[in-house]
Coordinates of C-alpha atoms and ligand atoms in Angstrom, one line a residue:
M1 CA 77.6 6.4 -14.0
S2 CA 76.9 9.1 -11.4
N3 CA 74.3 8.6 -8.6
S4 CA 71.8 10.8 -10.3
D5 CA 72.2 9.0 -13.6
Q6 CA 71.6 5.7 -11.8
L7 CA 68.5 7.0 -10.1
I8 CA 67.1 8.3 -13.4
Q9 CA 67.8 5.0 -15.1
S10 CA 66.1 2.9 -12.4
V11 CA 63.0 5.2 -12.5
L12 CA 62.9 5.0 -16.3
D13 CA 63.1 1.2 -16.1
E14 CA 60.3 1.1 -13.6
V15 CA 58.2 3.3 -15.8
A16 CA 58.9 1.3 -18.9
A17 CA 57.9 -2.0 -17.1
C18 CA 54.7 -0.4 -15.8
Q19 CA 51.4 -1.9 -17.3
K20 CA 48.7 -0.1 -15.3
L21 CA 47.8 3.6 -14.8
T22 CA 47.4 3.0 -11.1
D23 CA 51.0 1.6 -10.8
L24 CA 52.2 4.5 -12.8
E25 CA 50.6 6.9 -10.3
N26 CA 52.3 5.0 -7.5
I27 CA 55.7 5.6 -9.1
R28 CA 54.9 9.3 -9.4
V29 CA 53.9 9.5 -5.7
R30 CA 57.0 7.5 -4.7
Y31 CA 59.4 10.0 -6.3
L32 CA 57.6 13.3 -6.8
G33 CA 54.8 13.1 -4.2
K34 CA 54.8 15.3 -1.0
T35 CA 57.1 12.9 0.8
G36 CA 58.6 11.4 -2.4
L37 CA 62.3 10.7 -2.8
V38 CA 63.1 13.6 -5.1
T39 CA 60.9 16.0 -3.2
E40 CA 62.7 15.1 0.1
E41 CA 66.1 15.7 -1.6
L42 CA 64.9 19.1 -2.8
K43 CA 63.9 19.9 0.8
N44 CA 67.3 19.0 2.0
L45 CA 68.9 21.5 -0.3
S46 CA 68.4 24.2 2.3
N47 CA 71.1 22.6 4.5
L48 CA 73.8 23.0 1.8
S49 CA 76.1 25.9 1.0
I50 CA 75.1 28.2 -1.8
E51 CA 77.6 26.7 -4.2
E52 CA 76.5 23.1 -3.5
K53 CA 72.9 24.2 -3.7
K54 CA 73.4 25.4 -7.2
I55 CA 75.0 22.1 -8.4
Q56 CA 72.7 19.8 -6.5
G57 CA 69.6 21.8 -7.3
K58 CA 70.3 21.7 -11.0
A59 CA 70.9 18.0 -10.9
L60 CA 67.7 17.3 -8.9
N61 CA 65.6 19.5 -11.2
N62 CA 67.0 17.6 -14.1
I63 CA 66.0 14.3 -12.4
K64 CA 62.6 15.6 -11.7
L65 CA 62.0 16.8 -15.3
K66 CA 63.1 13.5 -16.7
I67 CA 60.9 11.5 -14.4
I68 CA 57.9 13.8 -15.2
E69 CA 58.6 13.4 -18.9
S70 CA 58.8 9.7 -18.8
I71 CA 55.7 9.3 -16.7
E72 CA 53.7 11.6 -19.0
A73 CA 54.7 9.7 -22.1
K74 CA 53.9 6.4 -20.4
K75 CA 50.5 7.7 -19.3
E76 CA 49.6 8.6 -22.8
E77 CA 50.7 5.2 -24.1
L78 CA 48.6 3.4 -21.4
E79 CA 45.5 5.5 -22.0
T80 CA 45.6 5.0 -25.7
H81 CA 46.0 1.3 -25.2
Q82 CA 43.0 1.2 -22.8
L83 CA 40.8 3.1 -25.3
D84 CA 41.8 0.7 -28.0
I85 CA 40.7 -2.3 -25.9
K86 CA 37.4 -0.5 -25.0
L87 CA 36.7 0.3 -28.6
S88 CA 37.3 -3.2 -29.8
K89 CA 34.9 -4.6 -27.2
E90 CA 32.2 -2.0 -27.6
F91 CA 31.5 -2.3 -31.3
I92 CA 28.5 -0.3 -32.5
D93 CA 26.8 -1.6 -35.5
C94 CA 25.4 1.5 -37.2
T95 CA 23.9 -0.5 -40.0
L96 CA 21.1 -2.0 -37.8
P97 CA 17.6 -0.6 -38.4
I98 CA 16.2 1.7 -35.7
R99 CA 13.9 -0.2 -33.4
N100 CA 11.8 2.7 -32.2
N101 CA 11.7 5.9 -34.2
R102 CA 11.3 8.4 -31.4
L103 CA 11.6 11.3 -33.7
S104 CA 8.2 10.5 -35.3
E105 CA 5.4 13.0 -34.6
A106 CA 2.5 12.1 -32.3
K107 CA -0.8 11.6 -34.1
I108 CA -4.4 12.5 -33.4
H109 CA -6.6 9.3 -33.6
P110 CA -9.0 9.4 -36.5
I111 CA -12.0 9.2 -34.1
T112 CA -10.8 12.2 -32.2
Q113 CA -10.1 14.0 -35.4
T114 CA -13.6 13.2 -36.8
I115 CA -15.3 14.3 -33.6
N116 CA -13.3 17.5 -33.7
E117 CA -14.5 18.1 -37.3
I118 CA -18.1 17.4 -36.4
V119 CA -17.9 19.6 -33.3
S120 CA -16.5 22.4 -35.5
I121 CA -19.2 22.1 -38.2
L122 CA -22.2 21.6 -36.0
G123 CA -21.0 24.3 -33.7
E124 CA -20.8 26.8 -36.6
M125 CA -24.2 25.7 -37.7
G126 CA -25.6 27.0 -34.4
L127 CA -25.9 23.9 -32.3
R128 CA -24.6 23.8 -28.7
Y129 CA -22.4 21.0 -27.4
E130 CA -24.0 18.6 -24.9
E131 CA -22.9 15.5 -23.1
G132 CA -24.5 12.6 -21.3
P133 CA -23.1 9.7 -19.2
D134 CA -22.1 6.4 -20.6
V135 CA -24.1 4.6 -17.9
E136 CA -27.7 5.5 -18.4
N137 CA -30.9 4.6 -16.8
D138 CA -33.5 2.5 -18.6
F139 CA -35.9 5.4 -18.7
N140 CA -33.6 7.8 -20.6
N141 CA -32.2 5.1 -22.9
F142 CA -35.5 3.5 -23.8
T143 CA -38.8 4.4 -22.1
A144 CA -38.7 8.2 -22.6
L145 CA -37.6 7.6 -26.3
N146 CA -41.0 5.9 -26.8
I147 CA -39.4 2.4 -26.5
P148 CA -41.6 0.9 -23.8
K149 CA -40.9 -2.5 -22.1
N150 CA -41.3 -5.5 -24.5
H151 CA -40.9 -3.2 -27.5
P152 CA -39.1 -5.1 -30.2
A153 CA -36.6 -2.2 -30.6
R154 CA -35.2 -3.1 -27.2
Q155 CA -34.1 -6.5 -28.5
M156 CA -32.5 -4.9 -31.6
H157 CA -30.1 -2.9 -29.4
D158 CA -28.2 -5.9 -27.8
T159 CA -28.0 -4.0 -24.5
F160 CA -25.3 -4.4 -21.8
Y161 CA -27.3 -4.4 -18.6
L162 CA -25.7 -3.3 -15.3
K163 CA -26.8 -3.9 -11.7
K164 CA -29.7 -1.8 -10.5
N165 CA -28.7 1.3 -8.7
Y166 CA -29.6 2.1 -5.1
D167 CA -33.1 3.4 -6.1
G168 CA -33.8 0.0 -7.8
E169 CA -33.5 1.8 -11.1
K170 CA -32.3 -0.4 -14.0
L171 CA -29.0 0.8 -15.5
V172 CA -27.5 0.1 -18.9
L173 CA -24.5 1.2 -21.0
R174 CA -26.2 3.6 -23.3
T175 CA -26.9 1.9 -26.6
H176 CA -27.1 5.2 -28.5
T177 CA -26.6 8.9 -27.9
S178 CA -30.4 9.6 -28.1
P179 CA -30.8 9.7 -24.3
V180 CA -29.0 13.0 -24.3
Q181 CA -32.1 14.3 -26.1
I182 CA -34.1 13.4 -23.0
R183 CA -31.7 14.9 -20.6
T184 CA -31.6 18.1 -22.5
L185 CA -35.4 18.3 -23.0
Q186 CA -35.8 17.9 -19.2
K187 CA -33.3 20.5 -18.2
S188 CA -33.3 23.2 -20.9
N189 CA -35.7 25.9 -21.9
L190 CA -37.0 25.9 -25.4
P191 CA -35.8 26.5 -28.1
I192 CA -33.2 23.8 -27.9
K193 CA -30.4 23.4 -30.5
I194 CA -27.9 20.8 -29.4
F195 CA -25.6 18.1 -30.6
A196 CA -24.0 15.4 -28.4
P197 CA -21.1 13.2 -29.6
G198 CA -19.9 10.3 -27.4
R199 CA -19.3 6.6 -26.7
T200 CA -22.1 4.1 -27.1
Y201 CA -22.2 0.3 -26.4
R202 CA -23.8 -2.8 -27.8
C203 CA -23.1 -6.4 -27.1
D204 CA -22.1 -7.2 -30.6
S205 CA -18.7 -7.9 -32.3
D206 CA -17.9 -8.9 -35.9
M207 CA -16.4 -7.4 -39.1
T208 CA -18.7 -4.3 -38.9
H209 CA -19.5 -4.1 -35.2
T210 CA -17.5 -3.4 -32.1
P211 CA -18.9 -3.5 -28.5
M212 CA -18.0 0.2 -28.1
F213 CA -18.4 2.7 -30.8
H214 CA -19.3 6.4 -31.2
Q215 CA -22.3 8.3 -32.3
V216 CA -23.3 11.9 -32.5
E217 CA -26.8 13.0 -31.8
G218 CA -28.5 16.2 -33.0
L219 CA -31.7 17.8 -31.7
V220 CA -33.4 21.0 -32.8
V221 CA -36.7 22.1 -31.1
D222 CA -38.2 25.4 -31.9
K223 CA -41.3 27.1 -33.2
N224 CA -42.4 25.9 -36.6
I225 CA -39.5 23.4 -37.2
K226 CA -40.4 21.4 -40.3
F227 CA -39.0 18.3 -42.2
S228 CA -37.7 20.8 -44.8
N229 CA -35.5 22.3 -42.0
L230 CA -34.1 18.9 -41.2
K231 CA -33.4 18.3 -44.9
W232 CA -31.4 21.5 -45.3
F233 CA -29.5 20.9 -42.1
V234 CA -28.5 17.3 -42.9
E235 CA -27.6 18.2 -46.5
E236 CA -25.5 21.2 -45.4
F237 CA -23.7 19.0 -42.8
C238 CA -22.9 16.2 -45.2
K239 CA -21.7 18.5 -47.9
T240 CA -19.4 20.3 -45.5
F241 CA -18.1 17.2 -43.7
F242 CA -17.3 15.3 -46.9
K243 CA -16.2 18.5 -48.7
Q244 CA -18.4 17.6 -51.6
D245 CA -20.7 20.4 -52.9
E246 CA -22.1 18.0 -55.5
L247 CA -23.0 15.3 -52.9
K248 CA -26.5 14.0 -53.5
L249 CA -28.7 12.9 -50.6
R250 CA -31.6 10.5 -50.5
F251 CA -34.1 10.5 -47.7
R252 CA -35.5 6.9 -47.4
P253 CA -38.6 6.4 -45.2
S254 CA -37.7 4.4 -42.2
Y255 CA -38.8 3.7 -38.6
F256 CA -37.4 4.9 -35.3
P257 CA -39.7 4.8 -32.2
F258 CA -38.7 8.4 -31.2
T259 CA -39.3 10.1 -34.5
E260 CA -42.3 10.3 -36.8
P261 CA -41.9 10.5 -39.7
S262 CA -38.5 8.9 -39.7
A263 CA -35.9 8.6 -42.5
E264 CA -32.6 7.1 -43.2
V265 CA -30.3 9.2 -45.3
D266 CA -28.1 7.9 -48.1
I267 CA -25.3 9.7 -50.0
N268 CA -24.4 8.9 -53.5
C269 CA -21.1 7.3 -54.6
E270 CA -19.4 5.2 -57.2
V271 CA -16.9 2.3 -56.7
K272 CA -13.8 2.5 -58.9
S273 CA -11.2 -0.3 -58.7
G274 CA -12.3 -1.1 -55.2
K275 CA -12.3 2.5 -54.0
I276 CA -15.4 4.4 -52.9
I277 CA -15.7 7.9 -54.5
L278 CA -18.3 10.0 -52.7
G279 CA -20.5 12.5 -54.5
K280 CA -20.1 10.7 -57.9
G281 CA -22.1 7.9 -59.4
T282 CA -25.5 6.3 -58.7
K283 CA -24.8 3.9 -55.8
W284 CA -26.2 4.8 -52.4
L285 CA -24.5 4.6 -48.9
E286 CA -26.5 4.8 -45.7
I287 CA -25.1 7.6 -43.5
L288 CA -27.5 8.5 -40.7
G289 CA -31.0 8.2 -39.2
C290 CA -33.3 11.1 -38.5
G291 CA -36.9 12.3 -38.2
M292 CA -39.3 14.7 -36.5
V293 CA -39.4 14.3 -32.8
H294 CA -42.3 12.0 -31.8
P295 CA -45.0 13.7 -29.6
N296 CA -44.6 10.9 -27.0
V297 CA -41.0 12.0 -26.4
F298 CA -42.2 15.5 -25.5
K299 CA -44.9 14.0 -23.3
Q300 CA -42.4 11.7 -21.5
C301 CA -40.3 14.8 -20.8
K302 CA -43.4 16.6 -19.5
L303 CA -43.1 19.3 -22.2
N304 CA -46.1 21.1 -23.6
N305 CA -45.3 20.8 -27.3
D306 CA -48.2 22.8 -28.6
N307 CA -46.1 25.5 -30.2
F308 CA -43.0 23.6 -30.7
T309 CA -41.8 20.9 -33.1
G310 CA -38.4 19.4 -33.6
F311 CA -36.1 17.3 -35.6
A312 CA -33.4 14.9 -34.5
F313 CA -30.7 12.9 -36.1
G314 CA -28.1 10.3 -35.1
M315 CA -24.9 9.1 -36.9
G316 CA -22.2 6.6 -36.4
I317 CA -18.8 8.4 -36.1
E318 CA -16.7 5.4 -37.2
R319 CA -18.7 5.1 -40.3
L320 CA -18.3 8.8 -41.1
A321 CA -14.5 8.5 -40.6
M322 CA -14.2 5.3 -42.7
L323 CA -16.0 6.9 -45.6
K324 CA -14.2 10.2 -45.5
Y325 CA -10.7 8.8 -45.0
G326 CA -11.0 5.5 -46.8
M327 CA -10.4 3.2 -43.9
P328 CA -11.3 -0.3 -44.7
D329 CA -11.7 -2.1 -41.3
L330 CA -13.7 -0.8 -38.3
R331 CA -11.9 -3.0 -35.8
D332 CA -8.5 -1.2 -36.5
F333 CA -9.8 1.9 -34.7
F334 CA -9.6 0.1 -31.3
E335 CA -6.5 -2.2 -31.8
G336 CA -4.2 0.5 -30.3
D337 CA -1.6 -0.3 -33.1
I338 CA 0.9 2.5 -33.1
N339 CA 1.9 1.8 -36.8
W340 CA -1.7 2.1 -37.9
L341 CA -2.0 5.4 -36.0
Q342 CA 1.2 6.7 -37.6
H343 CA -0.4 5.9 -41.0
Y344 CA -4.0 6.9 -40.5
G345 CA -3.6 9.5 -37.7
F346 CA -3.7 13.2 -38.1
S347 CA -1.0 15.9 -37.5
P348 CA -1.8 17.9 -34.3
F349 CA -0.7 21.0 -36.2
D350 CA -3.1 20.5 -39.2
T351 CA -6.3 22.3 -38.4
S352 CA -7.4 22.8 -42.0
D353 CA -10.5 20.6 -41.5
L354 CA -11.5 22.2 -38.3
S355 CA -13.0 25.4 -39.7
W356 CA -16.3 25.6 -41.6
R357 CA -16.0 26.8 -45.2
Ligands
DAH401 N1 -30.5 6.3 -32.0 C1 -30.5 5.7 -33.3 C2 -29.7 4.5 -33.4 O1 -28.8 4.3 -32.6 C3 -30.1 6.7 -34.4 C4 -31.1 7.8 -34.6 C5 -32.0 7.7 -35.5 C6 -31.0 8.9 -33.8 C7 -33.0 8.7 -35.7 C8 -31.9 10.0 -34.0 C9 -32.9 9.8 -35.0 O2 -31.9 11.1 -33.3 O3 -33.8 10.8 -35.2 O4 -29.8 3.7 -34.2

């Protein structure tokens, strides 16, 4: 065996015995690196005669190629082996169910959706959007609405009382949206045509009550406003909101301190295999309270009401949503359950219910 054959054989043996990619790289550097054995030999060629250069050069190139070939082959073998080990360790079970379906679309909460629908209908019916604060003073929430101190209606409201403010004024979490009537009557010029949706609070919690809920208030004050205007308005709203042209309404005499006369409004329905169908049948469901603005309310707001009369109404938004969309339990609205929202929520891209017919 010639010297070059011996060298090739020993390199091939080394490569064959090699178990790691790093060791293989060391072998490559030792022979073919900048100062490697073969590289040095190639450099020395310049000292030889032309004839010798030819012979030695060919032999050295042959050695170099053989070494490169064997290293490349070994490299592939080691890499494949490494990948096999990795794959056997990192087993992916693609039969497991998805834990969190991130592809699902975000949903609009039914309360937001219902408020948006109400805003759209009442806005198109000519009412202006108004707001009031959740923390109200006692005067706006009660006194100005003709509910003086020791009036039994105050007990009915289960009020959350807060600390007095710096003026010594009593503060509450508003028990209804009616105080927005007072704020508007005090600041606006007549005629007034407004509605005000928002959060309301009562210290009450059971199957049909949550401490926080939503109402929408309506107030129309103008020359010559009559109960018949109220009837038309409420009827038009209910038919549009529930998308039921055949819906029947019943105005039942009632009592609210801030309206006289007052009424509660029922809509007709039937119950079929546990489901409520609106606009059919002879059963009645209470839907809102309303009436003609009490003269004492105008007086409390220092308004001369000689030429003006008005009507007002107030409705519970959760109740409207539950009836329209067949939701059985009030408390679900505030559980924050993402699965419930996926089921009962609304597509942000569906605006079909947001324009008046
Ligand atoms: N504020 C009343 C309540 O919370 C609802 C209500 C009834 C509002 C009659 C009105 C109204 O504006 O006229 O129970």
